[in-house]
Tab-separated table of C-alpha atoms and ligand atoms in Angstrom:
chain	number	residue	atom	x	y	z
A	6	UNK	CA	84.399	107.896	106.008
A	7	UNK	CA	86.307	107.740	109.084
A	8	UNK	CA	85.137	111.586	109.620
A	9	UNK	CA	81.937	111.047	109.333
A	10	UNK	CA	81.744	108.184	111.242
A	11	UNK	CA	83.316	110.325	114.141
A	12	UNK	CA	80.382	113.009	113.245
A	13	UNK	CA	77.344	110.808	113.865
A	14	UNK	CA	79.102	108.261	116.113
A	15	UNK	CA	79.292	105.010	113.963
A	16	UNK	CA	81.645	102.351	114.481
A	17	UNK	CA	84.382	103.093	112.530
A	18	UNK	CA	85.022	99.776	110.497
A	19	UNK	CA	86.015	101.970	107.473
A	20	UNK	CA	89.551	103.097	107.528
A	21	UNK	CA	92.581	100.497	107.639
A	22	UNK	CA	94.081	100.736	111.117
A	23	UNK	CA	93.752	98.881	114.395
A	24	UNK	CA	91.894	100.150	117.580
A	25	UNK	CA	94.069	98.633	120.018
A	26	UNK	CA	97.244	99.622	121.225
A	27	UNK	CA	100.963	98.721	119.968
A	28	UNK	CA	102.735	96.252	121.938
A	29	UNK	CA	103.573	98.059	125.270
A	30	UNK	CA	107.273	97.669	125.254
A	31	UNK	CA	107.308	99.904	121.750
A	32	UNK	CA	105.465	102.529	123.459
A	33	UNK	CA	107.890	102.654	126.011
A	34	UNK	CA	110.556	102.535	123.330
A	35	UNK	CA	109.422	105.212	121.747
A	36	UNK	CA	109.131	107.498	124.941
A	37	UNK	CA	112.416	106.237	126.550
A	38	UNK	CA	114.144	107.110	122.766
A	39	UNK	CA	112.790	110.294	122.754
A	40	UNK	CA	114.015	111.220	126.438
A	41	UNK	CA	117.491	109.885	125.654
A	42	UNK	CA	117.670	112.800	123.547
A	43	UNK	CA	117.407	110.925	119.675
A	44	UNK	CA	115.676	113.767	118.406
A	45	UNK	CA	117.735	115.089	115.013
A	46	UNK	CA	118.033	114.208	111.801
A	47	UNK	CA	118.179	110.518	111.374
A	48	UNK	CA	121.331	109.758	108.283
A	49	UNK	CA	119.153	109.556	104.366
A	50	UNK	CA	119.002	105.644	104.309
A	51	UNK	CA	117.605	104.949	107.843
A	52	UNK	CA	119.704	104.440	110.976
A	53	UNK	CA	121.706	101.723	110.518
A	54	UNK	CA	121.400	99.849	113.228
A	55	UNK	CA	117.154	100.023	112.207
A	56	UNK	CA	118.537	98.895	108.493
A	57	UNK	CA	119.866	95.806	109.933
A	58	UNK	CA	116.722	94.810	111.921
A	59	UNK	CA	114.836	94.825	109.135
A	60	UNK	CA	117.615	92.720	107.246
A	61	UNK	CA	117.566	89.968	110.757
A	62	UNK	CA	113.704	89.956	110.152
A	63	UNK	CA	113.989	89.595	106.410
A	64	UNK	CA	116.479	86.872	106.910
A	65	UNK	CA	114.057	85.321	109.636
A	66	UNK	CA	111.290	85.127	107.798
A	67	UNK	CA	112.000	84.954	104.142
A	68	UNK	CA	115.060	83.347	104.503
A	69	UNK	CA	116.981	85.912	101.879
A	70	UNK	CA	119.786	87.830	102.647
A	71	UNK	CA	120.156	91.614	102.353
A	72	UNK	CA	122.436	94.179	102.210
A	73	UNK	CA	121.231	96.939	105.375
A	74	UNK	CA	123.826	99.637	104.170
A	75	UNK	CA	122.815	99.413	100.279
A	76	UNK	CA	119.282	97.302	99.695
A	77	UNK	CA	117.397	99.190	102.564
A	78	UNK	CA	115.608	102.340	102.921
A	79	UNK	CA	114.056	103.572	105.977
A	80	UNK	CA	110.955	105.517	104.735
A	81	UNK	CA	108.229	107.769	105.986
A	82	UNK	CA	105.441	104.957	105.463
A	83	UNK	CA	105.521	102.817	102.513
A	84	UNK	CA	103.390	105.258	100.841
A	85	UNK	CA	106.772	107.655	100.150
A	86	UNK	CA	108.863	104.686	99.150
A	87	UNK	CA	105.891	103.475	96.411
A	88	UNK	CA	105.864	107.129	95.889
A	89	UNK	CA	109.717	107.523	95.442
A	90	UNK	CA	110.120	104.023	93.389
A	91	UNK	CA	107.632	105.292	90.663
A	92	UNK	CA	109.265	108.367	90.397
A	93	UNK	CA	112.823	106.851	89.960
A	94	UNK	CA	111.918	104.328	87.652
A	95	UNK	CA	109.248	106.067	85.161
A	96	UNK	CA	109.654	108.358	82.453
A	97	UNK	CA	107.045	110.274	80.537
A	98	UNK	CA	105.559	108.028	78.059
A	99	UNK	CA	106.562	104.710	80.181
A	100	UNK	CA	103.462	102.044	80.447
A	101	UNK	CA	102.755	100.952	84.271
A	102	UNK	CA	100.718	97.939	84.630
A	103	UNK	CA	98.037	97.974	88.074
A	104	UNK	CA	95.860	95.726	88.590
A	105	UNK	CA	92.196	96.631	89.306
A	106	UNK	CA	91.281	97.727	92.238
A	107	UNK	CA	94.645	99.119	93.578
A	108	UNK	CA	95.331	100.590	96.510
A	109	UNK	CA	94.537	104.713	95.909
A	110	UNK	CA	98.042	106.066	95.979
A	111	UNK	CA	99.752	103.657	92.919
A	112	UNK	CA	98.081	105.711	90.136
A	113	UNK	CA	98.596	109.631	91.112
A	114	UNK	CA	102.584	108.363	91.179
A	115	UNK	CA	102.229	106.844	87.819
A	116	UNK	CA	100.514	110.417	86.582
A	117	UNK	CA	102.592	112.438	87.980
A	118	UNK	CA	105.510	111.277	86.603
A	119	UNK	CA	104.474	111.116	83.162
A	120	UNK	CA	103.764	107.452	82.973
A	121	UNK	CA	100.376	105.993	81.602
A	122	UNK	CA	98.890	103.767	83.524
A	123	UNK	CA	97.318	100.517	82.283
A	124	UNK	CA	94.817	98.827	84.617
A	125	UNK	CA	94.372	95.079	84.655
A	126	UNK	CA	90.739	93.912	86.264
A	127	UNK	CA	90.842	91.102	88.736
A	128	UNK	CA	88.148	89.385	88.996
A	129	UNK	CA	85.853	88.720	91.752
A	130	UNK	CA	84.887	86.792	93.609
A	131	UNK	CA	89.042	85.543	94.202
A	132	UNK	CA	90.636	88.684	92.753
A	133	UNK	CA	93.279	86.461	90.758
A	134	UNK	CA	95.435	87.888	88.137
A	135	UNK	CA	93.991	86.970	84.537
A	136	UNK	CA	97.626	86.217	83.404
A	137	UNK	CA	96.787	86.359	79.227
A	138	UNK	CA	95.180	89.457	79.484
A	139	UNK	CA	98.254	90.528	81.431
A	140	UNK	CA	100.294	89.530	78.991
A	141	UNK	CA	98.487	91.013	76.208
A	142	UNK	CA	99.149	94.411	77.559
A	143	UNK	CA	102.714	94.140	77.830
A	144	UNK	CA	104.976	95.329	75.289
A	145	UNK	CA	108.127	97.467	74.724
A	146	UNK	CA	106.605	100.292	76.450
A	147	UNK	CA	105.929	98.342	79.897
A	148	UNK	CA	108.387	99.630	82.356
A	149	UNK	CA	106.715	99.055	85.644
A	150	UNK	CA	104.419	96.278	86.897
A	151	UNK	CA	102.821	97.323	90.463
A	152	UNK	CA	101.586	94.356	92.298
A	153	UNK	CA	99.692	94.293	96.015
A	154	UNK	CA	100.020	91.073	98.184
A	155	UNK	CA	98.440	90.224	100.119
A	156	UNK	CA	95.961	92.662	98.634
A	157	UNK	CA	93.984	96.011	100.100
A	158	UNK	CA	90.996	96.322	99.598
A	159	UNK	CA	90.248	92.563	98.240
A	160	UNK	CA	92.001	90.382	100.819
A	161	UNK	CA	93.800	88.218	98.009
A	162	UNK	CA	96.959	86.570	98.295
A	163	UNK	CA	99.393	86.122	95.156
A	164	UNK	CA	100.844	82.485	95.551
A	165	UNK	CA	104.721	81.155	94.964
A	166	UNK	CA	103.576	79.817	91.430
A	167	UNK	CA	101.594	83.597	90.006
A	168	UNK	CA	105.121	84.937	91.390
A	169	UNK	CA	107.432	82.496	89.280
A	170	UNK	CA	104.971	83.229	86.322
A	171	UNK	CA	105.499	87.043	86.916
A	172	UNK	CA	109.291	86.555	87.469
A	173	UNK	CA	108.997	84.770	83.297
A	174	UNK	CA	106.977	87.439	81.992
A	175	UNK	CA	109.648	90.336	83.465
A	176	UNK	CA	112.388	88.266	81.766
A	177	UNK	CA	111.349	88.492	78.766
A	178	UNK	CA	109.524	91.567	78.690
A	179	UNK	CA	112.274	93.661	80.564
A	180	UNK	CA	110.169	95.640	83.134
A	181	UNK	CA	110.223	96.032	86.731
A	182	UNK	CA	108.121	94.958	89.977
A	183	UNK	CA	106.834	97.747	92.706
A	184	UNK	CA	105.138	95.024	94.774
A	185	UNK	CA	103.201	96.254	97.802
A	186	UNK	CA	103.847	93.926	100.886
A	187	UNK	CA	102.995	96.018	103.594
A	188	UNK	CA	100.373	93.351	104.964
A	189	UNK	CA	103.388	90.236	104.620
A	190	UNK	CA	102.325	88.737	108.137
A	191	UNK	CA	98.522	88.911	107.823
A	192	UNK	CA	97.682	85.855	105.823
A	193	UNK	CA	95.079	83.221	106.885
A	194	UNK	CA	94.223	79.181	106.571
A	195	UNK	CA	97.978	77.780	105.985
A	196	UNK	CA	98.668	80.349	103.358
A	197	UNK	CA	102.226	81.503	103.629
A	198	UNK	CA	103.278	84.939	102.508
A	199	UNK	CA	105.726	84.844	99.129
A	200	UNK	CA	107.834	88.248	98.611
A	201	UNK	CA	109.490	89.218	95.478
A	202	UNK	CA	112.384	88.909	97.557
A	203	UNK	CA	111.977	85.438	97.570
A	204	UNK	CA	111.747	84.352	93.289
A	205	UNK	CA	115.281	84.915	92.378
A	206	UNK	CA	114.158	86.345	88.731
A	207	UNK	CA	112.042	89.203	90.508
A	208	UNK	CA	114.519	89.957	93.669
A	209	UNK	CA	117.028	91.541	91.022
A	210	UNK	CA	114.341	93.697	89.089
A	211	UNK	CA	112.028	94.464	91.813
A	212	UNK	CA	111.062	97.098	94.583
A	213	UNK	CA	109.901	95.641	98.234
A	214	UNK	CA	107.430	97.558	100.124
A	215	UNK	CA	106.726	97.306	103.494
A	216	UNK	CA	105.309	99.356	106.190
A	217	UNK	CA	106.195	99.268	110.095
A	218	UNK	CA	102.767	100.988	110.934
A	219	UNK	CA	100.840	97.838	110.078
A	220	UNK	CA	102.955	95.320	111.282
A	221	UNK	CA	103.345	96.726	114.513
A	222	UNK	CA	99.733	98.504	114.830
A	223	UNK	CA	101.412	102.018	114.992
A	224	UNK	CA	99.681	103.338	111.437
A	225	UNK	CA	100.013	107.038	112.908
A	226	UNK	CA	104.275	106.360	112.648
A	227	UNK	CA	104.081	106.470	109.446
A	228	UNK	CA	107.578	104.526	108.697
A	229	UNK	CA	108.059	101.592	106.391
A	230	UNK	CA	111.229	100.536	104.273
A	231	UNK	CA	112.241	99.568	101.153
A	232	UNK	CA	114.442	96.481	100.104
A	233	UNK	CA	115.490	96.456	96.596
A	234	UNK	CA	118.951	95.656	95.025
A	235	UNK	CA	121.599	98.307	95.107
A	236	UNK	CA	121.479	100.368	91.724
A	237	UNK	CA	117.075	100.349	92.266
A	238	UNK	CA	117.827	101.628	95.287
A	239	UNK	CA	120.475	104.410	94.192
A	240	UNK	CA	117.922	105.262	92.495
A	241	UNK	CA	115.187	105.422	94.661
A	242	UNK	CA	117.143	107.130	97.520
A	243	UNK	CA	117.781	110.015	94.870
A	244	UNK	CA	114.093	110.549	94.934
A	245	UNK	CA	113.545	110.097	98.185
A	246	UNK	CA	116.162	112.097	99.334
A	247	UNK	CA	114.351	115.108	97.596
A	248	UNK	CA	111.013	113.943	98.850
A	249	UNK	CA	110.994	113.521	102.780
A	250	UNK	CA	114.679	113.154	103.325
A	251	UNK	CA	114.404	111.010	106.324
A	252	UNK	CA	112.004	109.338	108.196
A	253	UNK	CA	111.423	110.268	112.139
A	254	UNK	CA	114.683	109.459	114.280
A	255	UNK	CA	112.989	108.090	117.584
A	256	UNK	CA	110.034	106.079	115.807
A	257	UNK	CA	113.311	104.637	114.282
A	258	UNK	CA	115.586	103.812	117.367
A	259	UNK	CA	112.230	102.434	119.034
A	260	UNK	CA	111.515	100.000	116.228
A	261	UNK	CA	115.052	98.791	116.262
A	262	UNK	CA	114.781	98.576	120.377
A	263	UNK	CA	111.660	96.544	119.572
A	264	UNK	CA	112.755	94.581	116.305
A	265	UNK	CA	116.074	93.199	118.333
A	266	UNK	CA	113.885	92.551	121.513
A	267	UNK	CA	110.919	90.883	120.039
A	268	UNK	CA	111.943	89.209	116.415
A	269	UNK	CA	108.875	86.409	117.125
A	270	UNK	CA	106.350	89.506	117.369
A	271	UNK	CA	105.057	89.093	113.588
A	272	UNK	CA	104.597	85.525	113.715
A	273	UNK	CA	102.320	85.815	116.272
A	274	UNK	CA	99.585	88.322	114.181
A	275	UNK	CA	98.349	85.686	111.452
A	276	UNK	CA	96.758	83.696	114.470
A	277	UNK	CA	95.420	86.736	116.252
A	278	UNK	CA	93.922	88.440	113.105
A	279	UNK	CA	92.371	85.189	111.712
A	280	UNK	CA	90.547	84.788	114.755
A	281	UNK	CA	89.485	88.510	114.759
A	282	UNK	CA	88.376	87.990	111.028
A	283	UNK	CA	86.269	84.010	112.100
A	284	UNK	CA	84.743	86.168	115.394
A	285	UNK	CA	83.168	89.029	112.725
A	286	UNK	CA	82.200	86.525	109.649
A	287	UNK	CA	80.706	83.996	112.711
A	288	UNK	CA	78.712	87.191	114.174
A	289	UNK	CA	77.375	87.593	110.249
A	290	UNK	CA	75.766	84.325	109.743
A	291	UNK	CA	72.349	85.557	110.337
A	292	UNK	CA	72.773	88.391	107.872
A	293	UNK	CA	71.815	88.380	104.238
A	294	UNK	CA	75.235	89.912	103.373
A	295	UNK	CA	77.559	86.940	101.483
A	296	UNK	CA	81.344	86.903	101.773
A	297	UNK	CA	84.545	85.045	100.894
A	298	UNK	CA	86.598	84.754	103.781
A	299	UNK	CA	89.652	87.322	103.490
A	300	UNK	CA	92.349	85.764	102.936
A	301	UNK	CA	94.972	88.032	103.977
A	302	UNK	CA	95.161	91.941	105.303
A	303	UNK	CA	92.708	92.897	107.970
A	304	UNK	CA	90.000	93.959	105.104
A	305	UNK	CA	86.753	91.195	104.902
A	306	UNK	CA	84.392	91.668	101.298
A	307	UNK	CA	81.155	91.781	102.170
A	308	UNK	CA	78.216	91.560	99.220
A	309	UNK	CA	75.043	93.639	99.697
A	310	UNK	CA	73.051	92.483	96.516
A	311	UNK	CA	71.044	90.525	98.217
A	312	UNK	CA	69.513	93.636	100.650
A	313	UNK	CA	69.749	96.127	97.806
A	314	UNK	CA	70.650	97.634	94.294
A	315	UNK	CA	72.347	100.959	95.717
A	316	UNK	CA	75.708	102.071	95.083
A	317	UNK	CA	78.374	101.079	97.242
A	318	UNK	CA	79.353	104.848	97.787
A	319	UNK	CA	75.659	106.333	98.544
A	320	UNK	CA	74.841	103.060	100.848
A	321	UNK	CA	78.260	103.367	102.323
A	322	UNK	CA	77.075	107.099	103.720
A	323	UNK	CA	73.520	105.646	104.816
A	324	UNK	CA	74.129	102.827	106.165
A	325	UNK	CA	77.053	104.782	108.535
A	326	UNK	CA	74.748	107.216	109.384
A	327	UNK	CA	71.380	105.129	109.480
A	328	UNK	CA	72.607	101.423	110.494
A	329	UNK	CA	75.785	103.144	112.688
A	330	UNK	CA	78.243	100.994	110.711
A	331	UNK	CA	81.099	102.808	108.587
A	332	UNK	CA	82.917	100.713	105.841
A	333	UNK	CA	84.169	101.990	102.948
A	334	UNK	CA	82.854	101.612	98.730
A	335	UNK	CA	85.103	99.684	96.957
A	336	UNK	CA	84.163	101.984	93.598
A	337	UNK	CA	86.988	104.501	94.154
A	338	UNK	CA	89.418	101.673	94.130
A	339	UNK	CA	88.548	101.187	90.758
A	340	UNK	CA	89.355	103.026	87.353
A	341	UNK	CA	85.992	101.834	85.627
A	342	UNK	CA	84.407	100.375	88.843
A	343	UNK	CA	82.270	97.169	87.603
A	344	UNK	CA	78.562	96.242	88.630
A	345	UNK	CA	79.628	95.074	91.908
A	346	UNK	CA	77.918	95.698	95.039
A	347	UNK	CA	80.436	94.819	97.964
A	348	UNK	CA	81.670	96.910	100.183
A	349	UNK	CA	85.010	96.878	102.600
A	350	UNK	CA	85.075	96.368	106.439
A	351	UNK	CA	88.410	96.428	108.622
A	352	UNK	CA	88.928	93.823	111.249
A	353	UNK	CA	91.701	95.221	112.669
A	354	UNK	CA	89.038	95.852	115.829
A	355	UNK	CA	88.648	94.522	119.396
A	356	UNK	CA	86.206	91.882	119.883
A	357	UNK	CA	83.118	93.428	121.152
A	358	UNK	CA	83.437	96.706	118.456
A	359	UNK	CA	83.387	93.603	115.952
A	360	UNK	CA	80.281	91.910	117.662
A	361	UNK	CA	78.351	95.542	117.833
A	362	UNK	CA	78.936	96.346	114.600
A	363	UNK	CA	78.264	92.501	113.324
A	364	UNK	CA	74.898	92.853	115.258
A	365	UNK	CA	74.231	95.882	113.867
A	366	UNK	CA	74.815	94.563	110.196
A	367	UNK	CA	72.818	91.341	110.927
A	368	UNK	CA	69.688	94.256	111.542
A	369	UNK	CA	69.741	95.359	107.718
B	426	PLP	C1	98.130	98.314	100.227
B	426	PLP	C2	98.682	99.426	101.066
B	426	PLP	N1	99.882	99.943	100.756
B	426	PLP	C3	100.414	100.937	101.470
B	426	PLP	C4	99.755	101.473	102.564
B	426	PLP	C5	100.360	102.614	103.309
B	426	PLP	O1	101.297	102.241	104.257
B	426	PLP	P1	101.976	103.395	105.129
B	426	PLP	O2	100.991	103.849	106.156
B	426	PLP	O3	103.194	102.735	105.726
B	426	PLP	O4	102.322	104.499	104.189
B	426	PLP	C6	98.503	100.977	102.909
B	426	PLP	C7	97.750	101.576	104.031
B	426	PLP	O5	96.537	101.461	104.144
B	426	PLP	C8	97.952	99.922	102.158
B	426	PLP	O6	96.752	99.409	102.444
């Protein structure tokens, strides 16, 4: 979508990544790291010194205490650490629970490594976890449970208490947890982010994703980390080892410059993003799309069926090219995508790209 947006020059609300810059003093990190000559190999883990950022900012805001030398992984976007966790966890025949939709990469891991994987619909309009039909598909064969919070592409946030009932369920069922946090600071209306990190039960069974390029709008740096207790992560670093190796030695040194520098920077991104999100929904009102706020990542629902029947993937390529607005279907998130019509719009813009393209959606 994002190509052809480019091609017939839409605004790109499609593709999940921000339009304005990274904080200046990380650019400058980045070029100043560079020119101080940190250009080979960073160690397998991460640099330590970037390790035990991440473990001050887990500390900070989770209030749990990790290990940098043996719970961390410095990865090459959280993408190769969900990547490496399936593959060190599942063996061929091994049932993996996702939920429906799920982000694109979760189920090409599961495949590839032999696993089958079981998808659980949420339901719309909230996207909450039907917890008996969970249950009903877990059994002795469940191995893996991957969960998304707060969630691409529906904008749902898993609360303390659907945690707790997960952390009950992995007890006595014996799996583990590949939970996807990578949007952990973007959550809206007094919500609060919970990690796995934070339900003792799941911190000793579970795999914590997070990504670098979304919390600090640098998507094209592709880094991210993984905390999970020591033996997960023996394992996953054996994968990942084999995989990518390492991840890019100044991108690291400049997110440590940054991390020790500016440790408030995260809390600061709920309030700006909410507002982005209000300034978009407050530009539809005159539309006749309908929406539940998001409420958390920088991805807003929006429901067509009052304008039209059309699939989300043929109206997604005409209304880009006709009505100069690119989103993307939410079909392909989807094993057996359901009647739906909604499609998915990033916020993650500046305010008058938001206003254009909310003007041009109000037009339809
Ligand atoms: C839910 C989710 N997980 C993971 C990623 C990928 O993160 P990274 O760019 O760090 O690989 C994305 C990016 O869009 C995402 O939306």
């Amino acid at each position: 979508m994002s190509s052809l947006a480019n091609e017939v020059g839409a605004i790109n609300l499609s593709q999940g990544f921000p339009d304005f810059d990274a904080p200046e003093a990380l650019r400058v990190a980045i070029g100043k790291c560079a020119m101080d000559g940190h250009n080979q190999y960073a160690p397998m883990a991460g640099l330590l010194r970037l390790r035990e950022a991440v473990a001050g900012h887990v500390k900070r805001y989770r209030d749990i205490d990790v290990n940098p030398e043996t719970e961390v992984t410095i990865v090459p976007g959280a993408t190769e650490g969900i990547f490496c966790c399936v593959q060190a966890v599942v063996n061929p025949g091994d049932e993996v629970i996702l939920f429906d939709p799920a982000y694109d990469s979760y189920e090409p891991a599961v495949d590839l490594a032999g696993g089958k994987a079981i998808r659980i619909p949420l339901a719309a309009p909230d996207f909450q976890i039907d917890w008996d039909r969970f249950e009903r598909a877990l059994g002795p064969k469940t191995r893996l449970v991957m969960i998304n919070s707060p969630h691409n592409p529906c904008g749902s946030v898993l609360a303390r208490s659907d945690l707790e009932r997960l952390s009950v369920l992995a007890d006595r069922y014996d799996f583990l947890v590949c939970s996807d946090e990578v949007y952990e600071h973007l959550v809206y209306d007094g919500l609060e982010h919970c990690s796995v990190l934070q339900i003792p039960g799941l911190r000793e069974r579970s795999f914590a994703h997070f990504s670098f390029g979304k919390t600090y709008s640098v998507t094209g740096w592709k880094t991210g980390y993984c905390v999970a207790p020591q033996t997960l992560t023996a394992e996953l670093r054996k994968v990942h080892q084999y995989v990518a190796f390492v991840a890019v030695t100044p991108v690291q040194h400049a997110l440590a410059d940054f991390m020790e520098s500016h440790p408030d920077y995260p809390a600061t991104l709920a309030v700006e993003y909410q507002r982005r999100r209000d300034l978009f929904l407050d530009a539809l009102a005159e539309s006749r799309f309908t929406w539940t706020p998001s409420k958390g990542s920088f991805f807003q629902l929006l429901d067509y069926s009052a304008i039209t029947d059309a699939g989300d993937a043929e109206l997604c390529l005409r209304w880009t090219k006709e009505a100069g607005v690119a989103s993307i279907p939410l079909s392909p998130f989807y094993r057996e995508a359901p009647e739906s019509k909604v499609l998915r719009f990033c916020f993650a813009k500046r305010d008058g790209i938001l206003l254009e393209a909310a003007r041009r959606l109000c037009a339809i």
